[in-house]
Short mmCIF file of C-alpha atoms in Angstrom, two decimals:
data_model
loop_
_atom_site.label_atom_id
_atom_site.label_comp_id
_atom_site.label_asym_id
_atom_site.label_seq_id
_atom_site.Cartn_x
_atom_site.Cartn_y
_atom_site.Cartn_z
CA UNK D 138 84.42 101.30 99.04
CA UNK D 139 82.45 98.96 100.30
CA UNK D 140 82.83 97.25 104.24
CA UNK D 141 82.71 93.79 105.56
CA UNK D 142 82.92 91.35 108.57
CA UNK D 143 84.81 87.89 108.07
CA UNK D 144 84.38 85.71 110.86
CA UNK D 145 86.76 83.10 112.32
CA UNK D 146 85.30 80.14 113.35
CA UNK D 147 87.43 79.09 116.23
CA UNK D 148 85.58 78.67 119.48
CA UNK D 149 82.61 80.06 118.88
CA UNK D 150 79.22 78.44 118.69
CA UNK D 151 76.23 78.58 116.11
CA UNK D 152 73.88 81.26 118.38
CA UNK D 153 77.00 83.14 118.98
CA UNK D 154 77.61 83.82 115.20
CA UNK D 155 73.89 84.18 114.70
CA UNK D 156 73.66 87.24 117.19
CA UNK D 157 76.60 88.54 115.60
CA UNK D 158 75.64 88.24 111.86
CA UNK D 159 72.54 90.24 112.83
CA UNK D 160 74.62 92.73 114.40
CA UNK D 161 76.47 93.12 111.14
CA UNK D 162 73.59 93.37 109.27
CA UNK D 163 71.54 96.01 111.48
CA UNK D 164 75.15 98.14 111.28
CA UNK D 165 74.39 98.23 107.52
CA UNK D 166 78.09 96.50 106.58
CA UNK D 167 77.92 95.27 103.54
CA UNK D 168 78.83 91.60 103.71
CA UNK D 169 79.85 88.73 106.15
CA UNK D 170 82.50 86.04 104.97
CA UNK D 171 83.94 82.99 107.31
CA UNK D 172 87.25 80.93 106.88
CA UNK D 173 87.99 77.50 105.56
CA UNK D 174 89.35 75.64 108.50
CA UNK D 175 89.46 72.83 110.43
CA UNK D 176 91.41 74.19 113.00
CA UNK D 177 92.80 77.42 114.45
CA UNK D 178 94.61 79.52 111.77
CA UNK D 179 96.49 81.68 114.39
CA UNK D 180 99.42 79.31 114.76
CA UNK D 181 98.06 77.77 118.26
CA UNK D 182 96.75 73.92 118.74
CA UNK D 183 93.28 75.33 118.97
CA UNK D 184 90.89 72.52 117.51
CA UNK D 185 87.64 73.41 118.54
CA UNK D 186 86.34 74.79 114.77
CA UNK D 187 82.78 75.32 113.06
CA UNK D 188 82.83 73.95 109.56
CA UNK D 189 82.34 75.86 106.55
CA UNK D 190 79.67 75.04 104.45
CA UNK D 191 77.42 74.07 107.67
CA UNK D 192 77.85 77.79 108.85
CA UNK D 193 77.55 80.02 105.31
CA UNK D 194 74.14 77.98 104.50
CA UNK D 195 73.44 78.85 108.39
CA UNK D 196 74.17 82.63 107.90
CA UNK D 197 71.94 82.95 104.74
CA UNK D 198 68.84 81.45 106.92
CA UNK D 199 69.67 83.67 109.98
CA UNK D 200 70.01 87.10 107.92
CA UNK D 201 67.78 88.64 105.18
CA UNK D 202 69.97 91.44 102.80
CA UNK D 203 74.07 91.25 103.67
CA UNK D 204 76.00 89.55 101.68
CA UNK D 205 77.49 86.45 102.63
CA UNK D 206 80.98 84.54 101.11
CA UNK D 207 83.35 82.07 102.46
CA UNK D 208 87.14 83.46 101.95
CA UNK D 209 87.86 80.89 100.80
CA UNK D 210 87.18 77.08 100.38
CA UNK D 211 90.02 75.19 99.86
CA UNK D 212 89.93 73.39 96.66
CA UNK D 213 91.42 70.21 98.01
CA UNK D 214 89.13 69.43 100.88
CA UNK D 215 85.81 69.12 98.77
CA UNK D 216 84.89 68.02 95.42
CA UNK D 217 83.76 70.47 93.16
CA UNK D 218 80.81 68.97 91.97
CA UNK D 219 79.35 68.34 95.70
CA UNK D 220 80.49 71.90 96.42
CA UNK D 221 78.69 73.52 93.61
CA UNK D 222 75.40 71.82 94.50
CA UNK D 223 75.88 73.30 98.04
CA UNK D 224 76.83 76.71 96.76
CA UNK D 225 73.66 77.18 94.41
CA UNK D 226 71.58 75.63 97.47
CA UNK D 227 72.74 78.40 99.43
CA UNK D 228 72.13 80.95 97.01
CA UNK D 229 68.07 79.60 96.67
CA UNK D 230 67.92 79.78 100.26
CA UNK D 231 69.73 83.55 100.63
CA UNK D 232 67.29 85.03 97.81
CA UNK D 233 70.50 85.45 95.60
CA UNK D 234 73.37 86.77 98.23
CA UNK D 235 75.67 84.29 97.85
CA UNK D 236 79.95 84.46 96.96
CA UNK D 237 81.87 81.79 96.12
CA UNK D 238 85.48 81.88 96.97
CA UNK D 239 87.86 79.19 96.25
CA UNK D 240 91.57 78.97 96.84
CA UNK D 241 94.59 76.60 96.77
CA UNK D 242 94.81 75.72 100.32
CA UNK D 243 97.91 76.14 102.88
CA UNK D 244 97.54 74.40 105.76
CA UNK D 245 99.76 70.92 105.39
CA UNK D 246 98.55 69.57 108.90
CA UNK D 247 94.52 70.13 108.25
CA UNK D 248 95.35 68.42 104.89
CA UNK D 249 97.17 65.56 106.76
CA UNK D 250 95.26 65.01 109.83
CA UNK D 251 91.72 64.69 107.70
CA UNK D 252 93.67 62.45 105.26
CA UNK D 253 93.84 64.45 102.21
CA UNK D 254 97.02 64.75 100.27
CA UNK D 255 98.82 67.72 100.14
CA UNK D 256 100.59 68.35 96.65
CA UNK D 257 103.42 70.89 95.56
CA UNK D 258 102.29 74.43 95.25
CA UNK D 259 102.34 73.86 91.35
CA UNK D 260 100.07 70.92 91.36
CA UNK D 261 97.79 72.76 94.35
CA UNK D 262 97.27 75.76 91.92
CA UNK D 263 96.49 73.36 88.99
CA UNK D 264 94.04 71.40 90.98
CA UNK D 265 92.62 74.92 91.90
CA UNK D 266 92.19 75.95 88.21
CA UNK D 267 90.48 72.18 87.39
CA UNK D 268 88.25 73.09 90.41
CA UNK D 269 87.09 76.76 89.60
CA UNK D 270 86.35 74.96 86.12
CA UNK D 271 84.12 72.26 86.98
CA UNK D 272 82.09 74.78 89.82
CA UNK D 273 81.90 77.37 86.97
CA UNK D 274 80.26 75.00 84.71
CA UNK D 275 77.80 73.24 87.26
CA UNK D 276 76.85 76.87 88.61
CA UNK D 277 76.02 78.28 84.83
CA UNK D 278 73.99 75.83 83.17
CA UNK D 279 71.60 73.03 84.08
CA UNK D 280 73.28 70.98 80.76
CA UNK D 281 75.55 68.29 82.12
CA UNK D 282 78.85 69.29 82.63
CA UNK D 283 81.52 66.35 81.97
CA UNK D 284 85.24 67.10 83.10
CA UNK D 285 88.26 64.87 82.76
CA UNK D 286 91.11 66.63 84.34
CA UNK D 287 94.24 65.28 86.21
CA UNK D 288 92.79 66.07 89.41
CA UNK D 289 89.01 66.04 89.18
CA UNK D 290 86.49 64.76 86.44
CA UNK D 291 82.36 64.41 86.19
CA UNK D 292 80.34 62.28 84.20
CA UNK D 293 77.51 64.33 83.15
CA UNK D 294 76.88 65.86 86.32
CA UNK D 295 74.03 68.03 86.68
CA UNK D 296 73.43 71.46 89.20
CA UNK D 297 69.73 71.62 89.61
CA UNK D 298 68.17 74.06 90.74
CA UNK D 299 70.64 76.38 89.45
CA UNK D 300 71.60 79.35 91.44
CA UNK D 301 69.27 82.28 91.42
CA UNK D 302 72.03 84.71 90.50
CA UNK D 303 72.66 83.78 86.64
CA UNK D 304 76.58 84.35 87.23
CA UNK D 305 77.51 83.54 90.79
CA UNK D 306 80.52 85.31 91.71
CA UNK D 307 83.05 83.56 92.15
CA UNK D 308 85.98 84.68 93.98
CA UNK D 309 89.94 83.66 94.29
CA UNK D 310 92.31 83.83 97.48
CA UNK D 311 95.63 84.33 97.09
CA UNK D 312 98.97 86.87 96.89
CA UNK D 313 101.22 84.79 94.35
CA UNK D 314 101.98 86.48 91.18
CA UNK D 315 103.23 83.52 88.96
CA UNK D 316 99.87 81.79 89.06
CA UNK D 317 96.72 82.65 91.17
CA UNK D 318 96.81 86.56 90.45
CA UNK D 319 96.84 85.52 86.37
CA UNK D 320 94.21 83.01 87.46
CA UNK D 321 92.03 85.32 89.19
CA UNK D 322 92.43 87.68 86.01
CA UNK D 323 91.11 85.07 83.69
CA UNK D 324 88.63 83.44 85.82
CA UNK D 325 87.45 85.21 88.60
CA UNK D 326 85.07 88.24 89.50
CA UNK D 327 86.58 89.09 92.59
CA UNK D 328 90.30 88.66 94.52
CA UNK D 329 91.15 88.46 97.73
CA UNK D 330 93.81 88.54 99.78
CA UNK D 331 94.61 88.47 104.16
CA UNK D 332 96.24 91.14 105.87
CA UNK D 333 98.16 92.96 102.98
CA UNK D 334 99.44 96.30 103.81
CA UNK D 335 97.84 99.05 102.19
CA UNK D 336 101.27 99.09 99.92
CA UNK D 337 101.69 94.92 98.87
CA UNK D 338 98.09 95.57 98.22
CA UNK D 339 98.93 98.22 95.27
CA UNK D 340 101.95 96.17 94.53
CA UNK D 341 99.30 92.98 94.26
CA UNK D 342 96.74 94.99 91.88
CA UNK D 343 99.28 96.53 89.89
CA UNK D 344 99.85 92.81 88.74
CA UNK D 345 96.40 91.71 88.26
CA UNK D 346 96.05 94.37 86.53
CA UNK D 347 98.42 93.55 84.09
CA UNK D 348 96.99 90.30 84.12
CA UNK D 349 93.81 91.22 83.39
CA UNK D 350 95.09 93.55 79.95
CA UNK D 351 96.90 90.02 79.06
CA UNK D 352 93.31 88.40 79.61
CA UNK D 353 91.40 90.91 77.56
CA UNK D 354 89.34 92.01 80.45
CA UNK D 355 89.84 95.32 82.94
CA UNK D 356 90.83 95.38 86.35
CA UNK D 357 87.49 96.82 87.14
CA UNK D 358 85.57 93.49 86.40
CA UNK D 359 87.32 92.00 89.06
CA UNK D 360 86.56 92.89 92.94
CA UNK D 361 89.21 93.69 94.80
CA UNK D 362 89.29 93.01 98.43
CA UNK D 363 91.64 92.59 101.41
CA UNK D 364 90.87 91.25 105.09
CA UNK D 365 92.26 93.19 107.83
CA UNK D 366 92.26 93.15 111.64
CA UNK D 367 91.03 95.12 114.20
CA UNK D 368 92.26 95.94 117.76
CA UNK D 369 91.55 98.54 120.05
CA UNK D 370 94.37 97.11 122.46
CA UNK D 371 97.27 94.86 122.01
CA UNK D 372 95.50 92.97 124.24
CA UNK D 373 93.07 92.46 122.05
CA UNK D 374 95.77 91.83 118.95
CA UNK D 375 97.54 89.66 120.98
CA UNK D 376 94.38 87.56 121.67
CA UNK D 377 92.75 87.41 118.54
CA UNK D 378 95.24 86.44 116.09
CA UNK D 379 98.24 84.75 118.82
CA UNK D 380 101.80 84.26 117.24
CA UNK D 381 101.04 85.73 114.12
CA UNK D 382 100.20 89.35 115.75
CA UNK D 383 102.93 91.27 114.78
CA UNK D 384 102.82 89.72 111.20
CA UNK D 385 98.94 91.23 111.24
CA UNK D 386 99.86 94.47 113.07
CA UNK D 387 100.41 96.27 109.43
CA UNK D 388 97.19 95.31 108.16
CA UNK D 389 95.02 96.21 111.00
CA UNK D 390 92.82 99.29 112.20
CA UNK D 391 95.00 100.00 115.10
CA UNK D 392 94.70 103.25 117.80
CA UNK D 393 92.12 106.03 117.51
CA UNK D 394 89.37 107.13 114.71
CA UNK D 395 91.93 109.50 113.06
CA UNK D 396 94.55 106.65 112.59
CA UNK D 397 92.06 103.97 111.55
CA UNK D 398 90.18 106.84 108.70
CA UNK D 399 93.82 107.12 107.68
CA UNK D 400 94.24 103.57 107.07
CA UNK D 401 91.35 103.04 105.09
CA UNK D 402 92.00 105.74 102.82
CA UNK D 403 95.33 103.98 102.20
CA UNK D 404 93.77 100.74 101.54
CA UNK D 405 91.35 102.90 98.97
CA UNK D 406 94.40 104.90 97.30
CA UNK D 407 95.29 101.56 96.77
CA UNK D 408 93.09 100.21 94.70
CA UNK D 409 90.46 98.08 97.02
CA UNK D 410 87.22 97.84 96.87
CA UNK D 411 86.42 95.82 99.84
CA UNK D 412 87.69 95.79 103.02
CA UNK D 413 86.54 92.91 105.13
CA UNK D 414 87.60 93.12 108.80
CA UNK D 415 88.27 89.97 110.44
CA UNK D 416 87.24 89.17 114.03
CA UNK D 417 88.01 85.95 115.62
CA UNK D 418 87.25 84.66 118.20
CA UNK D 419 89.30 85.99 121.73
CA UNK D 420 91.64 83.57 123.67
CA UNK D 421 91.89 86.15 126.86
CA UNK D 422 88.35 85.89 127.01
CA UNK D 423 87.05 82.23 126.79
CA UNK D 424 86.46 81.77 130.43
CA UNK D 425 84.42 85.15 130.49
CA UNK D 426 82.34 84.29 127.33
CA UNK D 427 83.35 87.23 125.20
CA UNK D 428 84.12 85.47 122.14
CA UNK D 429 83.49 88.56 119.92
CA UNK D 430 84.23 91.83 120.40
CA UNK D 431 80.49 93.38 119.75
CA UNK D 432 81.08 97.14 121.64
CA UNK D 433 84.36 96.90 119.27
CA UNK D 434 82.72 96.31 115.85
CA UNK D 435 80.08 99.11 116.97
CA UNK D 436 82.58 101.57 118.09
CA UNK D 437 83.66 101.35 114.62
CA UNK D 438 80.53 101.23 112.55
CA UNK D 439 80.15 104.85 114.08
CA UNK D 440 82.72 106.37 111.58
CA UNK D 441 82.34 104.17 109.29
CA UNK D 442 80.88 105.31 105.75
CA UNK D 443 78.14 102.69 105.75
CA UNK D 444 74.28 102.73 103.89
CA UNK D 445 71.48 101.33 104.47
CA UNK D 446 71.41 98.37 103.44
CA UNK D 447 68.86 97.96 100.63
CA UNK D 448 68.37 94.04 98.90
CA UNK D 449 70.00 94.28 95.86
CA UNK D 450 68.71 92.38 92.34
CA UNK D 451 70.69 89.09 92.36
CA UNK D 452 73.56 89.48 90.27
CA UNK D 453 73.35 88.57 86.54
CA UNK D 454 69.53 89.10 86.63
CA UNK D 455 69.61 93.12 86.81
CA UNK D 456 67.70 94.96 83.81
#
């Protein structure tokens, strides 16, 4: 099983997340992922938010061998085209670290407030399948790539220079079982999902597994991952994730070593391959400064089962 670090971007600032992506990376987890958001995800009025694409391109120039993802972009704040040029930017400028992770979107007030419309589930997953389409394309070949879709189209649009992994992964967010889950078995390399239990996530795999046997492909060519919290008080739960704590409370490393070791192995029984711990930034302590929770995250890397971190041969361009 492999360990990571997603970051909320709430009230924080650029040398903040610098000093703690290096953290991460001297602790030897094995990747660092931020949100999609224009605001606060924790249910509060919070508006003070880093953007997405500025901060992933920021993290691959700040560290040298984690890898780094965004979980996930929303497919309906960005065209594909312009988002695929960014991605394989990124992925020159990491040396080859780079995930793509792309999702339907949820939020109807961050799609209303930056004027952006916000369509029926049904239509949001099509316009995520159009868009996984398109960035596929654009990220796999320097040929032009014209689309004509109902949502998004290109007219011989070109991705040069092309990533330096030969197949970028490429990631999808999301829990629902009538459409992304069969997506993700078709299209993606990896899945992920926020604060599952250790049980929806088996219940969740067990489908994309099925999936994937309808798709002609095994569940083991897709990553499986999950983003979880952790609290070492409920002070700390409380402050991190607001209204939706006791919602979270199931899917985070809660209480002392022994109950946290149990939950992972849960999670692992399960079926995961990733588990990416979120941190966000801490209400109770804005006026102190203590927007992450650094002794926390080290307190944890101590029992955690992680390796040196060694760069690994971009992905697609092994052997």
């Amino acid at each position: 099983m492999k360990f990571g670090i997603h970051l909320g971007l709430p009230y924080t600032t650029p040398a903040e997340v610098k000093d703690l992506a290096q953290q991460i990376e001297d602790l030897n987890f094995d990747w660092i992922s931020i949100f999609d958001h224009m605001y606060s995800s924790n249910g509060t009025s919070d508006r003070h938010c880093l953007e997405a694409v500025t901060m992933q391109t920021f993290l691959a120039t700040v560290t040298k061998r984690v890898r780094i993802g965004c979980l996930v972009y929303v497919a309906g704040y960005r065209p594909p085209g312009t988002l695929a040029k960014s991605i394989a930017t990124m992925d020159q400028i990491s040396g080859g670290r780079i995930t793509l992770g792309l999702g339907a979107g949820w939020n109807r007030r961050e799609f209303s407030s930056f004027g952006l419309p916000f369509l029926p589930p049904v239509e949001r997953s099509n316009q995520l399948e159009e868009y996984v389409a398109v960035v596929r394309s654009l990220l796999s070949s320097n040929d032009p790539v014209t689309f004509t879709g109902s949502h998004f189209s290109t007219d011989a649009a070109v991705c040069e220079p092309q990533p330096v992994q030969s197949r970028l992964p490429i990631w999808i967010g999301g829990t629902g079982e009538r459409r992304t889950l069969p997506m993700a078995a078709r299209l993606a390399d990896g899945w992920n999902a926020p604060f599952l239990s250790p049980e929806m996530c088996a219940k969740k795999r067990s489908v994309l597994a099925e999936a994937c046997e309808f798709a002609g492909r095994d569940i083991s060519e897709v990553m499986c991952s999950v983003n979880i919290g952790l609290a070492w008080s409920e002070e700390s739960l409380v402050g991190q994730f607001g209204r939706r704590a006791d919602e979270i409370r199931k899917a985070t490393l809660f209480g002392n070593q022994d109950e946290m070791s149990d939950l992972i192995e849960r999670y692992r029984e399960a079926g995961v391959d990733q588990l990416n711990i979120s941190l966000r930034a801490k209400a109770l302590h804005r006026a102190e400064g203590r927007v992450h929770d650094f002794e926390g995250l080290t307190r944890l890397a101590d029992f955690l089962p992680l390796e040196s971190l060694t760069p690994d041969p971009p992905i697609g361009n092994a052997g």
